[in-house]
Short mmCIF file of C-alpha atoms in Angstrom, two decimals:
data_model
loop_
_atom_site.label_atom_id
_atom_site.label_comp_id
_atom_site.label_asym_id
_atom_site.label_seq_id
_atom_site.Cartn_x
_atom_site.Cartn_y
_atom_site.Cartn_z
CA MET O 1 0.00 0.00 0.00
CA PRO O 2 1.23 3.58 -0.60
CA GLY O 3 3.75 4.57 2.04
CA MET O 4 4.30 1.09 3.49
CA PRO O 5 7.53 0.38 1.55
CA GLU O 6 9.02 3.56 3.03
CA VAL O 7 7.85 2.65 6.54
CA LEU O 8 9.39 -0.81 6.30
CA ALA O 9 12.65 0.47 4.77
CA LEU O 10 12.98 3.13 7.47
CA THR O 11 12.33 0.49 10.13
CA VAL O 12 14.96 -1.91 8.76
CA ILE O 13 17.59 0.83 8.50
CA SER O 14 16.85 2.20 11.96
CA PHE O 15 16.81 -1.17 13.72
CA THR O 16 19.99 -2.26 11.97
CA GLY O 17 21.87 0.63 13.57
CA TYR O 18 20.09 0.12 16.88
CA SER O 19 20.63 -3.66 17.04
CA ALA O 20 24.31 -3.55 16.13
CA LEU O 21 25.15 -1.15 18.95
CA LEU O 22 22.85 -2.60 21.61
CA PRO O 23 25.44 -5.13 22.93
CA VAL O 24 28.52 -3.24 21.66
CA ALA O 25 28.05 0.18 23.28
CA PRO O 26 28.36 -1.32 26.81
CA MET O 27 31.47 -3.22 25.65
CA TRP O 28 32.94 0.08 24.43
CA ALA O 29 32.34 1.63 27.86
CA VAL O 30 34.20 -1.30 29.46
CA GLU O 31 37.09 -0.68 27.05
CA GLY O 32 37.19 2.84 28.48
CA GLY O 33 37.42 1.56 32.06
CA ALA O 34 33.79 1.26 33.15
CA ASP O 35 32.78 -1.57 35.49
CA GLU O 36 29.71 -3.83 35.15
CA VAL O 37 27.44 -1.24 36.75
CA GLY O 38 28.61 1.45 34.34
CA ALA O 39 28.19 -0.87 31.38
CA GLY O 40 24.65 -1.66 32.49
CA LEU O 41 23.83 2.05 32.61
CA VAL O 42 24.57 2.46 28.89
CA ASN O 43 21.44 0.73 27.62
CA GLY O 44 19.54 1.78 30.74
CA VAL O 45 19.99 5.44 29.78
CA LEU O 46 19.10 4.64 26.17
CA LEU O 47 15.88 2.97 27.28
CA LEU O 48 14.93 5.66 29.77
CA VAL O 49 15.32 8.48 27.25
CA THR O 50 13.47 6.39 24.66
CA ILE O 51 10.45 6.07 26.94
CA LEU O 52 10.48 9.77 27.89
CA THR O 53 10.61 10.68 24.20
CA GLN O 54 7.79 8.30 23.35
CA LEU O 55 5.63 9.98 25.98
CA SER O 56 6.43 13.35 24.38
CA MET O 57 5.57 12.31 20.82
CA PRO O 58 2.07 13.84 20.63
CA ARG O 59 3.48 17.19 21.73
CA LEU O 60 6.46 16.95 19.36
CA LEU O 61 4.19 16.24 16.40
CA ARG O 62 1.84 19.07 17.28
CA ASN O 63 4.69 21.57 17.65
CA PHE O 64 7.05 20.53 14.84
CA GLY O 65 5.01 18.38 12.47
CA TRP O 66 5.84 15.00 10.96
CA ARG O 67 8.61 16.12 8.57
CA TRP O 68 11.03 17.74 11.00
CA THR O 69 10.27 15.28 13.77
CA LEU O 70 10.96 12.18 11.65
CA VAL O 71 13.99 13.58 9.84
CA SER O 72 15.53 14.70 13.14
CA ALA O 73 14.92 11.23 14.58
CA ALA O 74 16.90 9.52 11.81
CA LEU O 75 19.80 11.92 12.32
CA LEU O 76 19.75 11.69 16.13
CA LEU O 77 19.75 7.90 16.04
CA GLY O 78 22.52 7.58 13.46
CA LEU O 79 25.00 10.45 13.68
CA PRO O 80 26.08 10.03 17.34
CA ALA O 81 27.04 6.40 16.69
CA GLY O 82 30.01 7.52 14.61
CA ALA O 83 31.11 9.87 17.39
CA LEU O 84 31.68 6.91 19.71
CA ALA O 85 35.01 6.30 17.97
CA LEU O 86 36.27 9.57 19.48
CA ASN O 87 35.95 8.61 23.15
CA SER O 88 35.25 5.52 25.25
CA ASP O 89 34.84 7.31 28.59
CA LEU O 90 31.64 6.32 30.35
CA TRP O 91 30.21 9.85 30.49
CA PHE O 92 30.63 10.22 26.73
CA VAL O 93 29.07 6.83 25.95
CA LEU O 94 26.12 7.69 28.21
CA LEU O 95 25.69 11.04 26.45
CA VAL O 96 25.64 9.33 23.05
CA SER O 97 23.13 6.77 24.33
CA ALA O 98 20.84 9.55 25.58
CA ILE O 99 20.90 11.36 22.23
CA ARG O 100 20.27 8.15 20.33
CA GLY O 101 17.38 7.37 22.69
CA VAL O 102 15.58 10.50 21.50
CA GLY O 103 15.83 9.36 17.88
CA PHE O 104 14.85 5.80 18.68
CA GLY O 105 11.81 6.87 20.69
CA ILE O 106 10.52 8.98 17.81
CA ILE O 107 11.12 6.28 15.19
CA THR O 108 9.34 3.52 17.14
CA VAL O 109 6.21 5.54 17.87
CA GLY O 110 6.22 7.28 14.49
CA ALA O 111 6.41 4.07 12.47
CA THR O 112 3.50 2.38 14.24
CA SER O 113 1.41 5.56 14.03
CA LEU O 114 2.06 5.82 10.30
CA ILE O 115 1.03 2.21 9.73
CA ALA O 116 -2.29 2.93 11.43
CA GLN O 117 -2.78 5.96 9.17
CA LEU O 118 -1.69 4.41 5.89
CA VAL O 119 -3.35 1.00 6.08
CA GLU O 120 -7.08 0.32 6.15
CA PRO O 121 -8.25 -1.41 9.36
CA ALA O 122 -9.06 -4.69 7.58
CA ARG O 123 -5.40 -5.08 6.58
CA GLN O 124 -3.66 -3.59 9.60
CA GLY O 125 -2.81 -7.00 11.03
CA LYS O 126 -0.75 -7.96 7.98
CA ALA O 127 0.91 -4.54 7.97
CA ILE O 128 1.81 -4.88 11.65
CA GLY O 129 3.17 -8.36 10.96
CA ALA O 130 5.38 -7.04 8.16
CA PHE O 131 6.50 -4.22 10.44
CA GLY O 132 7.40 -6.77 13.10
CA LEU O 133 9.45 -8.73 10.60
CA ALA O 134 11.28 -5.55 9.58
CA ILE O 135 12.23 -5.10 13.25
CA ALA O 136 13.07 -8.72 13.97
CA VAL O 137 15.36 -9.51 11.04
CA PRO O 138 17.97 -6.83 11.89
CA GLN O 139 17.87 -7.97 15.52
CA VAL O 140 18.46 -11.60 14.55
CA LEU O 141 21.33 -10.68 12.23
CA PHE O 142 23.12 -7.83 13.98
CA THR O 143 22.61 -8.23 17.74
CA PRO O 144 24.57 -11.54 17.91
CA ALA O 145 27.06 -10.39 15.23
CA GLY O 146 27.90 -7.01 16.78
CA PRO O 147 30.18 -8.26 19.58
CA TRP O 148 31.95 -10.68 17.23
CA VAL O 149 32.62 -7.94 14.67
CA ALA O 150 33.84 -5.58 17.40
CA LYS O 151 36.34 -8.11 18.73
CA THR O 152 37.57 -9.55 15.43
CA VAL O 153 37.34 -6.62 13.00
CA GLY O 154 37.14 -3.60 15.26
CA PHE O 155 34.71 -1.41 17.13
CA GLU O 156 34.88 1.23 14.40
CA THR O 157 33.17 -1.13 11.94
CA VAL O 158 30.21 -1.54 14.30
CA PHE O 159 30.07 2.21 14.86
CA ALA O 160 29.85 2.65 11.08
CA ILE O 161 26.92 0.22 10.96
CA GLY O 162 25.36 2.21 13.77
CA THR O 163 25.28 5.32 11.57
CA LEU O 164 23.05 3.67 8.94
CA PRO O 165 19.85 5.30 10.30
CA VAL O 166 21.13 8.57 8.79
CA LEU O 167 20.24 7.09 5.39
CA GLY O 168 16.64 6.97 6.56
CA ALA O 169 16.39 10.76 6.65
CA TRP O 170 15.24 10.96 3.01
CA LEU O 171 12.71 8.17 3.63
CA ALA O 172 11.44 10.12 6.62
CA TRP O 173 11.11 13.22 4.45
CA ARG O 174 9.01 11.31 1.89
CA LEU O 175 6.87 9.64 4.54
CA ALA O 176 6.06 12.92 6.21
CA GLY O 177 4.24 14.02 3.06
CA LYS O 178 1.87 11.06 3.39
CA ALA O 179 1.12 11.55 7.10
CA LYS O 180 -1.90 13.38 8.42
CA ALA O 181 -1.19 16.65 10.19
CA VAL O 182 -1.57 16.56 13.96
CA PRO O 183 -3.99 19.24 15.20
CA LYS O 184 -2.61 21.86 17.55
CA THR O 185 -5.31 21.08 20.08
CA SER O 186 -5.69 17.58 21.43
CA GLY O 187 -9.52 17.62 21.13
CA GLU O 188 -11.31 14.57 22.51
CA PRO O 189 -9.02 12.80 25.00
CA ALA O 190 -7.76 9.34 24.08
CA PRO O 191 -9.44 6.44 25.91
CA PHE O 192 -6.37 5.37 27.87
CA ARG O 193 -8.49 2.95 29.86
CA ASN O 194 -8.96 0.91 26.68
CA LEU O 195 -5.21 1.01 26.00
CA ALA O 196 -4.17 -0.02 29.50
CA ARG O 197 -5.07 -3.70 29.11
CA PRO O 198 -3.01 -4.49 25.98
CA MET O 199 -0.16 -2.37 27.37
CA VAL O 200 -0.02 -4.34 30.64
CA ILE O 201 -0.19 -7.62 28.70
CA MET O 202 2.73 -6.40 26.59
CA PHE O 203 4.58 -5.33 29.73
CA GLY O 204 4.23 -8.83 31.25
CA LEU O 205 5.48 -10.42 28.03
CA THR O 206 8.52 -8.19 27.63
CA VAL O 207 9.52 -8.59 31.28
CA CYS O 208 9.99 -12.27 30.38
CA GLY O 209 11.67 -11.55 27.05
CA GLY O 210 13.95 -8.85 28.46
CA GLY O 211 15.15 -11.17 31.22
CA ILE O 212 15.94 -14.02 28.84
CA LEU O 213 17.63 -11.88 26.20
CA THR O 214 19.79 -10.15 28.81
CA PHE O 215 20.86 -13.08 30.97
CA MET O 216 20.78 -16.20 28.81
CA PRO O 217 24.62 -16.33 28.58
CA GLN O 218 24.83 -16.33 32.39
CA MET O 219 22.03 -18.87 32.86
CA VAL O 220 23.58 -21.79 30.96
CA ALA O 221 26.76 -23.81 31.16
CA LEU O 222 28.15 -23.38 27.64
CA PRO O 223 28.27 -20.45 25.18
CA THR O 224 26.96 -22.70 22.42
CA GLU O 225 23.86 -23.46 24.47
CA SER O 226 23.20 -19.75 24.92
CA LEU O 227 23.72 -19.07 21.20
CA ALA O 228 21.39 -21.89 20.17
CA ALA O 229 18.64 -20.83 22.58
CA LEU O 230 18.77 -17.17 21.64
CA LEU O 231 18.89 -17.95 17.94
CA LEU O 232 15.84 -20.21 18.18
CA LEU O 233 13.95 -17.65 20.26
CA THR O 234 14.64 -14.70 17.96
CA LEU O 235 14.03 -16.63 14.74
CA THR O 236 10.76 -18.05 16.06
CA ALA O 237 9.68 -14.61 17.27
CA ALA O 238 10.45 -13.06 13.88
CA LEU O 239 8.38 -15.68 12.05
CA THR O 240 5.39 -15.64 14.40
CA ARG O 241 5.32 -11.85 14.63
CA TRP O 242 4.91 -11.79 10.85
CA LEU O 243 2.40 -14.65 10.54
CA ALA O 244 0.29 -13.39 13.44
CA GLY O 245 -0.75 -10.44 11.30
CA THR O 246 -2.73 -12.67 8.95
CA LEU O 247 -4.44 -14.38 11.90
CA ALA O 248 -5.34 -10.98 13.36
CA ASP O 249 -6.95 -9.83 10.13
CA THR O 250 -8.77 -13.11 9.49
CA TYR O 251 -10.04 -14.04 12.94
CA GLY O 252 -9.47 -10.95 15.10
CA ALA O 253 -6.52 -10.40 17.42
CA ARG O 254 -8.49 -10.50 20.68
CA ARG O 255 -9.18 -14.22 20.64
CA PHE O 256 -5.45 -14.97 20.49
CA LEU O 257 -4.44 -12.92 23.55
CA TRP O 258 -5.15 -15.46 26.27
CA PRO O 259 -3.61 -18.48 24.46
CA SER O 260 -0.47 -16.42 23.84
CA ILE O 261 -0.20 -15.54 27.54
CA VAL O 262 -0.54 -19.22 28.48
CA ILE O 263 2.14 -20.12 25.94
CA THR O 264 4.48 -17.53 27.46
CA THR O 265 3.94 -19.02 30.91
CA VAL O 266 4.63 -22.57 29.76
CA GLY O 267 7.79 -21.51 27.94
CA MET O 268 9.14 -19.62 30.94
CA LEU O 269 8.51 -22.60 33.21
CA LEU O 270 10.44 -24.84 30.82
CA VAL O 271 13.37 -22.43 30.67
CA GLY O 272 13.37 -22.20 34.46
CA PHE O 273 13.40 -25.99 34.72
CA ALA O 274 16.24 -26.21 32.19
CA VAL O 275 18.58 -23.86 34.09
CA ARG O 276 18.12 -25.28 37.60
CA GLU O 277 21.77 -26.34 37.56
CA PRO O 278 23.88 -23.82 35.60
CA GLU O 279 26.73 -26.28 35.22
CA ALA O 280 24.44 -28.99 33.84
CA THR O 281 21.83 -27.32 31.64
CA ASN O 282 18.95 -29.47 30.41
CA LEU O 283 19.51 -28.60 26.77
CA VAL O 284 16.35 -30.20 25.37
CA ALA O 285 14.11 -28.36 27.84
CA LEU O 286 16.02 -25.13 27.21
CA LEU O 287 15.64 -25.24 23.44
CA VAL O 288 11.98 -26.28 23.56
CA GLY O 289 11.30 -23.54 26.10
CA ALA O 290 13.10 -20.98 23.94
CA VAL O 291 10.97 -21.90 20.92
CA ILE O 292 7.75 -21.72 22.97
CA VAL O 293 8.66 -18.33 24.42
CA GLY O 294 9.65 -17.19 20.91
CA VAL O 295 6.21 -18.12 19.58
CA SER O 296 4.43 -15.92 22.10
CA TYR O 297 7.10 -13.21 22.14
CA GLY O 298 6.57 -12.58 18.44
CA ALA O 299 2.86 -13.24 18.11
CA LEU O 300 1.73 -11.31 21.19
CA GLN O 301 3.56 -8.19 20.01
CA THR O 302 1.47 -8.21 16.83
CA PHE O 303 -1.77 -9.09 18.61
CA THR O 304 -1.44 -6.43 21.32
CA LEU O 305 -0.53 -3.69 18.84
CA SER O 306 -3.46 -4.66 16.63
CA VAL O 307 -5.81 -4.60 19.62
CA SER O 308 -4.42 -1.23 20.75
CA LEU O 309 -5.16 0.36 17.37
CA GLN O 310 -8.62 -1.19 17.29
CA SER O 311 -9.36 0.15 20.78
CA VAL O 312 -9.23 3.81 19.73
CA LYS O 313 -10.61 6.07 17.02
CA PRO O 314 -8.29 7.08 14.15
CA GLN O 315 -7.51 10.47 15.70
CA HIS O 316 -5.97 8.66 18.68
CA TYR O 317 -3.63 6.34 16.76
CA ASN O 318 -0.59 8.35 17.90
CA SER O 319 -1.59 7.90 21.54
CA ALA O 320 -2.18 4.17 21.05
CA SER O 321 1.23 3.78 19.43
CA THR O 322 2.87 5.70 22.28
CA VAL O 323 1.24 3.63 25.02
CA TRP O 324 2.09 0.33 23.32
CA ASN O 325 5.74 1.27 22.77
CA VAL O 326 6.10 2.46 26.37
CA GLY O 327 4.76 -0.88 27.60
CA PHE O 328 7.20 -2.74 25.38
CA ASP O 329 10.32 -0.80 26.37
CA ALA O 330 9.41 -0.47 30.04
CA GLY O 331 8.81 -4.22 30.29
CA THR O 332 12.13 -4.97 28.61
CA GLY O 333 13.98 -2.71 31.02
CA VAL O 334 12.18 -3.95 34.13
CA GLY O 335 12.73 -7.54 33.03
CA SER O 336 16.47 -7.02 32.83
CA VAL O 337 16.64 -5.41 36.28
CA LEU O 338 14.14 -7.75 37.95
CA VAL O 339 15.65 -10.99 36.70
CA GLY O 340 19.12 -9.84 37.69
CA ALA O 341 17.97 -8.85 41.18
CA ILE O 342 16.06 -12.10 41.79
CA ALA O 343 18.90 -14.23 40.43
CA ALA O 344 21.39 -12.45 42.69
CA GLY O 345 19.34 -13.41 45.76
CA THR O 346 18.18 -16.86 44.64
CA SER O 347 18.84 -18.29 41.17
CA PHE O 348 18.04 -17.74 37.52
CA SER O 349 15.64 -20.68 37.69
CA VAL O 350 13.58 -18.90 40.36
CA ALA O 351 13.73 -15.69 38.31
CA MET O 352 12.24 -17.53 35.30
CA TYR O 353 9.46 -18.92 37.49
CA VAL O 354 8.68 -15.41 38.75
CA GLY O 355 8.53 -14.23 35.14
CA ALA O 356 6.08 -17.02 34.34
CA ALA O 357 3.91 -15.96 37.28
CA LEU O 358 3.94 -12.30 36.19
CA SER O 359 2.87 -13.30 32.69
CA LEU O 360 0.05 -15.45 34.05
CA LEU O 361 -1.20 -12.56 36.20
CA THR O 362 -2.05 -10.65 33.01
CA LEU O 363 -4.39 -13.43 31.82
CA PRO O 364 -7.65 -11.85 33.14
CA LEU O 365 -6.86 -8.70 31.16
CA ALA O 366 -7.10 -10.64 27.90
CA PHE O 367 -10.86 -11.03 28.36
CA GLY O 368 -11.72 -7.35 28.83
CA VAL O 369 -10.23 -5.49 25.87
CA ARG O 370 -12.63 -3.22 24.02
CA ARG O 371 -13.10 -2.11 20.44
CA ALA O 372 -13.55 1.55 19.57
#
């Protein structure tokens, strides 16, 4: 549909730069002398600024319009990545992460809002699925490869990949001409009560996903086990996030919410069982659990975004996109912190069980979502 190729291309370019630096920026801070706490702050600052920017998106669009907001986002996400080569001090890496967080926050909310505008409701599920695939493929390819490239080829190569979002500036310029202008006055308030349920469901899911993606290398005995589990999870998530769009359009996304939550819970329990003894990982249970979590991690992202857009009127698509993205990023960040804190006091197995319980607690919410 008109505008969708540009949305998907901008998404691929942006998430390529984002994914490559996600594990490498903390490594660069360690090269500059930072400890584990400092390294953890790098993506923490990125995530915090991302969320604050997402919450500011309606105001940014009203004040500056789509063109300057989107173009600035591409530049803010890409240009600072090249500057990392100049300095590895922690303060400088944190500053770069904060600037990039502004760009990333705008891109994530802007892309989902544009999909809602450009695609008719009957086909939004497929569009969201394609959007999810455009996010997932760069993550599958560049997140695992980034550290290897940094160590074998050099950090500068990864920094160069991180600047790729700059190329999206011209796509952003073209897209802005297809977007609907945001009125200066907010008008009828968005029904945030309708958006709260899918957001909390997303939050519970990404708490689980954030914990696994962050700590899988520490949970298992061998690096190959971690690589296999993460690869299966991300590949499965990429496929199901795409295919779930067709299911959402054909049968409605709401009916798939509760099965997806149950699937998440089962997968987390299996992963927790597999890592009871870090020096003797139950590999079969780990890989099966990773696939099961991957199924729900991909599909539920598509289903909750589809439900969020269906829960509001077209003039509130920007608000729906903002709330959904905040739930996603906040859950990922909380998952990383929560799993680490629980594992420090007990074990990673207990942390996975807690994640399963948190996911299951969102189950009643799946039966109360509303349509605009």
